[in-house]
Amino acid sequence: MSKTNNNKAAMSVQESWASNISDYMLLRRRQTYEAYSVSSDRVAASSDTSHQQDAQTQNSSLFSALFIMLAAHLEEGHTVLTIAEAEQEKPLQGSTNGETATLYAWQQRLLERLAAPMLALLDTQVGIQPPEERVNELSIFDSLDTLFAKQAQLWTQLAVSNYEKEMLHKRFAAVTKIYHILKNTDLNAFIKRINEDDLFTNLNSYESYHDNKNSLSNINKFNQPIIYQQVKKDNHISLTLWLHRAWQAEFSLAKNINNILNQQITPLPIGIPEGLHKNQVTAIDVANNNAFSIITGGPGTGKTYTVAQLVIALQQATQSRGEEHDNIRFSTDSASLALAAPTGKAAQRMQESLQAALDSSKVKLQLQEAKTIHRLLGIGRTGRPRYDATNPLGEDIIIIDEASMLGVELANYLVSAIKPGARLILLGDANQLAAVDAGAVLADLCRIPILQPIHAELTESRRFGADSGIGQLAAQINKAETDTQAIWQLLKTDEALSFQRVNALPADILLANKIENSLSNLIILKEISDNYQNYIIKVEELLLDPIEKSMPKPVKATIASLTAVFNQFRILTAVHKGEWGDQYINNYLTQWHLTELKLPLGQNTWFHGRPVMILQNNYELGLFNGDIGFCLQIGEDSGQLEVFFENKEQGIAVNLLNEEVIATAYAMTIHKSQGSEFDHVATTFDNSQARLLSKELIYTAVTRAKKQVTIYSTKQAFEKAVQTPTERYTGLAQQFSNLKDS
C-alpha cells in the first residue's frame, strides 16, 4: 500500500471519535423519543409510526455523515463546510448497480469525501483509482458501483484490526444511505431535509440571532450539535455548516472584537521619530487611537519597532503621573503592558526585538518577560483559561506577536479576556502559514471590510532591500499569479539563493525495495550536514572544557554563544515522515554527530551536544512549546548530562524530560519554525509530499532566513508548492456579516 493510501485508510480511524459521538447523540435522541413521545394512540397508528421511523432513520444517516465530515474538516483546519450549487451547473447522470441517478457537483464532493477511506482500500484491493486521481468526472458512479459490488470481497481481504474493520463497515453503510438520499434531489430539497431534523440549528429561523442586544443572552438556543445558515444571493443558494463548538468560537470571537471596537480609549501623546516610513506612521496612529488594531507585514518591515513607540509613550505617560508621587516609578511589571505570542520561542524573539527597538531609541526600560498566550491567560491542564470576560486581564496594552499562528478557539479566549478600555494589538504576517489549530484568524480579519480602518499593513522591509534575493523570492511567491519562470531565474542568478534537485523515487518503489534513501540523496544529506560543522566544533570544545553548574552566569553566556552558532543554519522540512521529513534527517544527523565526536553509537537517546526542541508546554519546568535546548556533559569526569535552555542559568536533568514531548532539532518542520530566524535555511520536500505543499509553506520557510536560502526539492514539487495557495474554509467573515446585518 502506498503512503497516500495509508493516510486515506487512517482517516476512518481518526474520525472514529466523530462516528462514536454521533452514534451516542442519535441513541439518546431515540431513547428520549421513545420515553416521551410514544402513546397508545400513536402505537395504534402503526402505519404513521412506521413512516416516521423511516424518515428518522434517513435523517439520522444524514446527520452522522455530516457530523463525520465536519469533524474531518476541523482536523484539517477548516471550521465550516459550505455547500453551493455552481452557477449554470448541469447535473451529471450515471448509474450504480443498474439504478439511474442524477448528481450535482456538490453531491459528488460530499460522496467522495465520505467514501474516501473506502475508495482508498478498493484502490489497494481491487485496483480502483482514488478520488483525486480520477480524470473522468463521471467516475464517481463507477467508484460507487465497484464499492457496492465488491463489499463482500473487501471485508474478507482487509488486513486491519477488528476495530478498524468495524469503523469502515459503518462508513460503508453511511455511504450507501447518503447516496440514496442525495441521488435525484437538489440543494433545496437537501436543505429542507436538514431543516426537519432537530439535531440541526437553523440560524435563519432565529430572529434573536440578528438582535444585537439579545444575541449573547439567547446563545443557549443554539445548542444543537450542528449549526447551519442558508444564504441566498442572486437566486443562488449556499449552505454553511459548523460543528457547534466551532460556530460558538467564531460567533463569540466576532462579537467580542465588535465590542472592543466600540470601546472609547484616550490616545497617548506620541512623538513620531524621524525616519519612519509613511505606513509605520499610519500604523502608530491606528494602534494609538483604537482599542483593537492589526499591524501586518513581512520580515523586517518594522512591526515591532512601530509598536515600541506606544510602549515609549506609555512609559512617558506613567512617568509624568509619577512626578506628583516620587515613589511611583514606571515598570512594565505594573500591569500596564503584556507581551505574548503563541509559542515560547516566538514570545522570546518578540521580547528581544522590542527591547532592541527601545534600546535604539535610547529609552532606559527593562521589559517584563514575554509569555505564551496560554501562560498569559492562565490556561493549564484543563484547557480552560483563568482569565476571561468575568475575570479579565489587568493590562492596559496587550501586544500579540506572530498572530498568524492563532487558531479560532485561542483567539476567542484571548479577546474574551481584554478588559474594557484596554488596547489589543495583533502583529503578524498574513502571508505565513495559518494556525495548526482550526481557523485562519489573522488572514480572515485582514479581509473583513468592517476591520479595514483598524488594519495597517507595512510593506517596506529593512531586512530585505530591493536587491535582496530572499526578499525578491518571498515577493514572487506571494504574487496572486505566480511567475515560475521569474522564480527559476532568481534562483539561478542570486548568490543568496540556490536550488538543488533531489532524487524522486516513487514511495511504492522505496517501500518494495526497502530503500530508506537513495544514494544521491544520501550524498546531499552529507553536504547538508557540513553546514553544522561550526556547531560540532563548539560542542567539542564544551566536551573538553565542560560547563560547571556552580557558575550560573558563565553558563548563561555559554548557552547564548552556543545558540548563536546553532542558529547559523537550520533544516526546515514540510512534514515529519518520509525521506525528506525531519524524523529521518534528524536520525541521520544524530549518527553523523556521534561519529564526528567519536561518541558511542546508538546506546542512548541522550548524548553530549544533542539539540532538542520542546513540543509541549511544561509549566513546572518553565519550558514552552518551541523552546530549543542543548544536552551537555556536566563536569570533566562525571559523565552526567543535563539540558540547557537559552536565558536559563540552570540545566535540567535528562530524566526529568519525557522523550515523547522532546524532539531532536537539527531539522524541524516549517510549522515549528514560525517565530524563529536563522542565518541560512535549507528547506526539504519532494513529490511524495505534494498534497501538503503550499505557497504559504514555502514563503514561511524562505522568510525564516536572514542571509541564505537553499531549496532541496524536485522541480515538480517546488512548482506545485509556489502555485498552490492554502485554502482554509472558515465562517468568521460570515459571523461579522451577521453582526452587521443585526
XYZ file of C-alpha atoms in Angstrom, residues 37-508:
472
model
C -43.443 10.533 22.519
C -44.929 7.031 22.369
C -48.579 6.879 23.484
C -51.305 4.294 22.982
C -52.892 6.437 20.284
C -49.609 6.650 18.383
C -48.972 2.924 18.747
C -52.344 2.292 17.175
C -51.385 4.392 14.176
C -48.766 1.857 13.119
C -48.515 2.979 9.504
C -47.822 6.579 10.567
C -45.289 5.389 13.119
C -43.510 3.260 10.517
C -43.371 6.210 8.138
C -41.932 8.458 10.875
C -39.306 5.859 11.759
C -38.192 5.568 8.123
C -37.843 9.355 7.871
C -35.984 9.467 11.173
C -33.597 6.728 10.013
C -32.779 8.668 6.851
C -32.290 11.872 8.816
C -30.038 10.030 11.280
C -27.848 8.825 8.409
C -27.601 12.352 7.052
C -26.694 13.759 10.478
C -23.993 11.110 11.039
C -22.462 11.701 7.615
C -22.334 15.486 8.007
C -21.030 15.235 11.585
C -18.172 12.961 10.464
C -17.322 15.226 7.515
C -17.355 18.352 9.691
C -15.081 16.635 12.220
C -12.642 15.685 9.441
C -12.807 19.259 8.137
C -11.981 20.565 11.612
C -8.913 18.314 11.872
C -7.708 19.768 8.571
C -8.074 23.338 9.871
C -11.454 24.256 8.378
C -14.223 25.495 10.662
C -17.087 25.220 8.163
C -18.372 23.046 5.361
C -20.014 25.090 2.629
C -22.306 23.549 0.035
C -23.339 25.535 -3.012
C -24.692 24.915 -6.481
C -22.389 26.347 -9.117
C -23.840 28.934 -11.467
C -25.490 27.337 -14.514
C -24.370 23.951 -13.244
C -25.533 20.937 -15.216
C -26.261 17.762 -13.258
C -24.262 14.633 -14.048
C -26.093 11.457 -14.911
C -24.966 7.887 -14.463
C -25.945 4.611 -12.876
C -24.943 2.483 -9.926
C -25.994 -1.152 -9.645
C -28.310 -0.543 -12.554
C -30.091 2.388 -10.862
C -30.097 5.585 -12.906
C -29.196 8.638 -10.835
C -28.509 12.353 -11.165
C -25.786 14.035 -9.126
C -24.685 17.660 -8.923
C -21.049 18.595 -8.295
C -21.701 19.410 -4.617
C -23.245 15.955 -4.162
C -20.224 14.323 -5.773
C -17.892 16.181 -3.429
C -19.874 15.094 -0.371
C -19.926 11.481 -1.500
C -16.233 11.419 -2.373
C -15.359 12.986 0.960
C -17.375 10.404 2.869
C -16.238 7.474 0.747
C -12.513 8.393 0.617
C -11.305 5.720 3.127
C -13.347 3.032 1.379
C -12.158 4.049 -2.092
C -8.552 4.043 -0.860
C -8.943 0.442 0.283
C -10.519 -0.505 -3.022
C -7.529 1.060 -4.761
C -5.351 -1.351 -2.804
C -7.568 -4.436 -3.011
C -9.252 -4.266 -6.401
C -7.403 -1.539 -8.272
C -9.874 1.361 -8.428
C -8.347 4.838 -8.564
C -8.652 7.140 -5.515
C -10.758 10.329 -5.937
C -8.083 12.950 -6.662
C -6.512 10.811 -9.371
C -9.708 10.484 -11.382
C -9.822 12.187 -14.734
C -13.366 11.216 -15.700
C -15.911 13.434 -13.916
C -18.478 10.629 -14.054
C -16.197 8.093 -12.392
C -17.933 8.648 -9.019
C -20.631 6.323 -10.361
C -18.034 3.741 -11.391
C -16.350 4.022 -7.999
C -19.563 3.592 -6.048
C -20.661 0.767 -8.336
C -17.403 -1.045 -7.593
C -17.692 -0.216 -3.908
C -21.190 -1.699 -3.637
C -20.379 -4.723 -5.810
C -17.068 -5.630 -4.140
C -18.081 -5.234 -0.497
C -18.009 -8.958 0.323
C -14.548 -9.331 -1.227
C -13.378 -6.207 0.591
C -14.288 -7.453 4.073
C -12.504 -10.775 3.581
C -9.303 -9.191 2.238
C -8.898 -6.360 4.719
C -5.632 -6.587 6.681
C -6.757 -4.293 9.510
C -7.818 -4.705 13.134
C -11.367 -5.683 14.029
C -11.999 -2.172 15.365
C -10.806 -0.568 12.128
C -12.904 -3.028 10.149
C -15.948 -2.116 12.237
C -15.401 1.596 11.608
C -15.002 1.043 7.872
C -18.119 -1.117 7.839
C -20.060 1.748 9.430
C -18.614 4.131 6.867
C -19.707 1.817 4.059
C -23.261 1.767 5.412
C -23.237 5.577 5.658
C -22.008 5.965 2.058
C -24.781 3.673 0.841
C -27.509 5.561 2.693
C -26.228 9.010 1.741
C -26.022 8.029 -1.907
C -29.710 7.084 -1.862
C -30.583 10.329 -0.059
C -28.665 12.545 -2.481
C -29.467 10.979 -5.826
C -32.151 12.666 -7.893
C -32.502 15.581 -5.484
C -31.387 19.215 -5.409
C -29.996 21.633 -2.833
C -33.405 22.997 -1.831
C -34.671 19.504 -1.019
C -31.433 18.741 0.814
C -31.811 21.862 2.972
C -35.471 21.022 3.657
C -34.457 17.587 4.934
C -31.867 19.158 7.260
C -34.422 21.686 8.488
C -36.708 18.865 9.565
C -34.031 17.338 11.818
C -33.916 18.532 15.438
C -30.153 17.844 15.682
C -29.504 20.863 13.439
C -29.969 24.531 14.402
C -31.049 26.875 11.613
C -29.650 30.359 12.239
C -32.107 31.830 9.737
C -35.051 30.812 11.924
C -33.913 32.784 14.990
C -34.690 36.473 14.791
C -32.928 36.930 18.134
C -29.664 35.864 16.478
C -29.799 39.083 14.495
C -30.792 41.125 17.531
C -27.584 42.774 18.694
C -28.882 43.227 22.228
C -30.129 39.719 22.739
C -27.696 37.562 20.757
C -25.489 36.533 23.679
C -28.377 36.066 26.081
C -30.037 33.727 23.592
C -26.890 31.783 22.723
C -28.258 28.767 24.624
C -30.872 28.388 21.898
C -28.073 27.386 19.531
C -27.209 24.203 21.370
C -27.619 21.549 18.701
C -24.572 19.561 17.502
C -24.628 21.123 14.019
C -25.373 24.767 13.231
C -26.241 25.869 9.713
C -27.109 29.005 7.800
C -28.645 29.366 4.378
C -27.585 32.317 2.239
C -29.409 33.349 -0.929
C -27.690 35.712 -3.347
C -28.623 36.424 -6.970
C -31.025 33.466 -6.984
C -28.236 31.106 -5.901
C -28.308 29.251 -2.602
C -25.378 28.257 -0.411
C -25.428 26.342 2.850
C -22.786 26.769 5.569
C -22.500 24.170 8.349
C -20.495 24.308 11.600
C -19.935 21.872 14.414
C -21.433 23.634 17.441
C -18.078 24.249 19.146
C -16.537 25.824 16.022
C -19.613 28.019 15.467
C -19.631 29.211 19.079
C -15.901 30.088 18.957
C -16.312 32.098 15.736
C -19.527 33.759 16.906
C -18.004 34.787 20.244
C -14.775 35.951 18.582
C -16.645 38.220 16.161
C -18.935 39.502 18.922
C -16.068 40.260 21.328
C -13.973 42.007 18.667
C -17.020 44.092 17.803
C -17.376 45.025 21.487
C -13.692 46.015 21.733
C -14.008 48.164 18.601
C -16.764 50.147 20.299
C -14.624 50.886 23.373
C -13.520 54.504 23.763
C -9.852 54.979 24.661
C -7.673 58.023 25.289
C -4.830 58.348 22.774
C -1.324 58.574 24.250
C 0.900 61.570 23.395
C 3.342 60.008 20.934
C 6.322 61.784 19.436
C 6.850 60.276 15.998
C 10.568 59.518 15.474
C 12.276 60.711 12.325
C 12.996 58.271 9.540
C 9.804 56.208 9.785
C 8.038 55.108 6.633
C 4.600 56.552 5.918
C 2.966 53.177 6.616
C 4.694 52.985 10.008
C 3.321 56.402 10.978
C -0.150 55.208 9.938
C 0.267 52.027 11.982
C 1.246 54.011 15.106
C -1.797 56.228 14.646
C -4.121 53.231 14.170
C -2.791 51.433 17.270
C -2.886 54.604 19.373
C -6.444 55.587 18.518
C -8.214 52.233 18.580
C -8.862 49.667 21.266
C -8.278 46.916 18.712
C -5.736 47.115 15.895
C -3.924 44.826 13.462
C -0.448 45.528 12.127
C 0.779 43.169 9.422
C 3.904 42.973 7.322
C 6.686 40.694 6.197
C 10.032 40.186 7.940
C 11.920 43.385 8.715
C 9.062 45.776 7.917
C 9.211 47.319 11.390
C 6.145 45.869 13.122
C 7.907 45.614 16.484
C 9.671 48.979 16.174
C 6.335 50.618 15.364
C 4.719 49.157 18.474
C 7.740 50.225 20.539
C 6.605 53.846 20.109
C 3.409 53.014 22.013
C 5.463 51.427 24.806
C 7.631 54.565 24.987
C 4.510 56.741 25.148
C 3.095 54.541 27.912
C 6.339 54.958 29.854
C 6.294 58.727 29.442
C 2.636 58.952 30.468
C 3.320 56.891 33.577
C 6.435 58.906 34.461
C 4.505 62.172 34.161
C 1.990 60.822 36.657
C 4.879 59.760 38.865
C 6.238 63.325 39.098
C 3.431 64.061 41.548
C 4.336 60.967 43.561
C 8.056 60.400 43.916
C 7.542 56.822 44.987
C 5.921 55.885 41.639
C 8.323 54.559 39.013
C 7.380 53.145 35.609
C 7.697 49.416 35.303
C 6.150 47.075 32.782
C 5.590 44.685 35.661
C 2.899 47.012 36.973
C 0.010 45.544 34.986
C 0.339 48.151 32.198
C 1.774 46.071 29.368
C 1.582 42.405 28.379
C 3.690 40.825 25.646
C 2.680 37.419 24.325
C 2.916 35.067 21.359
C 1.528 31.613 20.537
C 4.838 29.810 21.275
C 7.621 30.274 23.783
C 10.202 30.799 21.046
C 8.077 33.477 19.345
C 7.500 35.200 22.697
C 11.243 35.221 23.404
C 12.051 36.694 19.987
C 9.320 39.311 20.416
C 10.797 40.455 23.711
C 14.302 40.617 22.245
C 13.124 42.614 19.212
C 11.073 45.047 21.287
C 13.922 45.519 23.778
C 16.300 46.233 20.872
C 13.840 48.802 19.486
C 13.642 50.526 22.876
C 17.428 50.488 23.260
C 17.882 52.024 19.801
C 15.523 54.825 20.866
C 17.740 55.349 23.949
C 14.878 54.503 26.288
C 16.057 53.061 29.603
C 13.424 50.452 30.208
C 13.716 46.773 31.024
C 10.730 44.871 29.667
C 8.956 42.207 31.631
C 9.119 38.644 30.340
C 7.052 37.943 27.248
C 4.752 34.947 27.714
C 2.974 32.362 25.660
C -0.702 33.216 25.190
C -1.588 30.099 27.182
C 0.508 31.330 30.096
C -0.870 34.872 29.804
C -4.446 33.582 30.014
C -3.670 31.003 32.680
C -4.579 28.007 30.521
C -3.398 24.857 32.275
C -4.117 21.156 32.081
C -7.891 21.677 31.973
C -7.627 23.683 28.766
C -9.820 26.451 30.210
C -8.448 29.975 30.786
C -8.228 31.556 34.240
C -8.749 34.991 32.679
C -11.977 35.590 30.757
C -14.855 38.056 30.463
C -15.715 37.690 34.158
C -12.074 37.892 35.260
C -10.284 39.996 32.622
C -6.577 40.673 32.275
C -5.362 43.727 34.179
C -3.025 45.088 31.486
C -3.767 48.310 29.596
C -1.938 47.264 26.422
C -1.749 43.656 25.221
C 0.572 43.054 22.264
C 0.386 39.679 20.494
C 3.125 38.761 18.018
C 3.009 36.030 15.345
C -0.788 36.335 15.263
C -0.919 34.234 12.082
C -0.475 31.238 14.404
C -3.732 31.978 16.243
C -6.482 29.385 15.874
C -10.085 30.458 16.322
C -10.547 28.989 19.822
C -7.369 30.501 21.278
C -8.171 33.850 19.616
C -11.628 33.748 21.191
C -10.188 33.071 24.649
C -7.802 35.993 24.155
C -10.316 38.656 23.093
C -12.757 37.499 25.776
C -10.176 38.393 28.457
C -9.498 42.003 27.377
C -10.775 44.470 29.970
C -12.893 47.499 28.909
C -10.698 50.397 27.820
C -7.575 48.294 27.153
C -5.783 48.075 23.826
C -5.281 44.797 21.971
C -2.679 44.906 19.180
C -2.134 41.940 16.862
C 1.170 41.741 14.969
C 1.858 39.224 12.246
C 2.472 38.278 8.665
C -0.822 37.357 6.989
C 1.087 35.544 4.217
C 2.564 32.980 6.599
C 1.094 29.598 7.405
C -2.244 29.552 9.166
C -2.537 28.089 12.656
C -2.091 24.383 13.298
C -5.467 24.566 15.047
C -8.655 25.231 13.085
C -9.191 28.668 11.584
C -7.164 31.334 9.796
C -7.887 34.202 12.161
C -5.312 36.801 11.085
C -5.883 36.294 7.351
C -9.672 36.398 7.885
C -9.540 39.584 9.974
C -7.397 41.312 7.329
C -10.073 40.659 4.698
C -13.182 41.704 6.657
C -14.461 45.104 5.400
C -15.541 46.479 8.800
C -11.978 45.966 10.127
C -10.109 47.754 7.332
C -9.871 51.084 9.244
C -8.008 49.402 12.117
C -5.652 47.352 9.894
C -2.266 48.823 8.945
C -0.005 46.957 6.534
C 3.753 47.570 6.468
C 5.368 46.815 3.119
C 8.902 48.255 3.141
C 11.430 45.787 4.559
C 14.617 46.988 6.227
C 15.969 43.440 6.390
C 15.386 42.641 2.715
C 16.217 45.603 0.493
C 15.205 45.974 -3.136
C 18.279 43.982 -4.205
C 17.802 41.172 -1.647
C 17.347 37.785 -3.270
C 15.408 36.437 -0.273
C 13.091 39.443 -0.312
C 12.524 39.156 -4.060
C 11.824 35.415 -3.794
C 9.316 35.996 -0.975
C 7.585 38.688 -3.048
C 7.404 36.413 -6.105
C 5.916 33.573 -4.052
C 3.282 35.954 -2.644
C 2.031 37.087 -6.042
C -1.542 36.077 -6.832
C -0.388 34.843 -10.254
C 2.934 33.101 -9.667
C 5.575 33.602 -12.345
C 7.574 30.370 -12.096
C 10.000 31.469 -14.816
C 10.903 34.589 -12.833
C 11.409 32.442 -9.712
C 13.711 29.999 -11.550
C 15.714 32.897 -12.963
C 16.074 34.357 -9.468
C 17.221 31.024 -8.035
C 19.854 30.705 -10.789
C 21.293 34.211 -10.553
C 21.117 35.387 -6.943
C 24.034 34.413 -4.701
C 21.832 34.165 -1.597
C 19.566 31.573 -3.239
C 20.136 28.093 -4.575
C 18.044 25.144 -5.689
C 19.251 21.560 -5.659
C 17.233 18.786 -7.198
C 16.725 15.654 -5.118
C 16.110 12.156 -6.363
C 12.392 11.394 -6.584
C 11.911 7.662 -6.384
C 8.190 6.831 -6.027
C 7.214 5.832 -2.497
C 5.983 2.365 -3.524
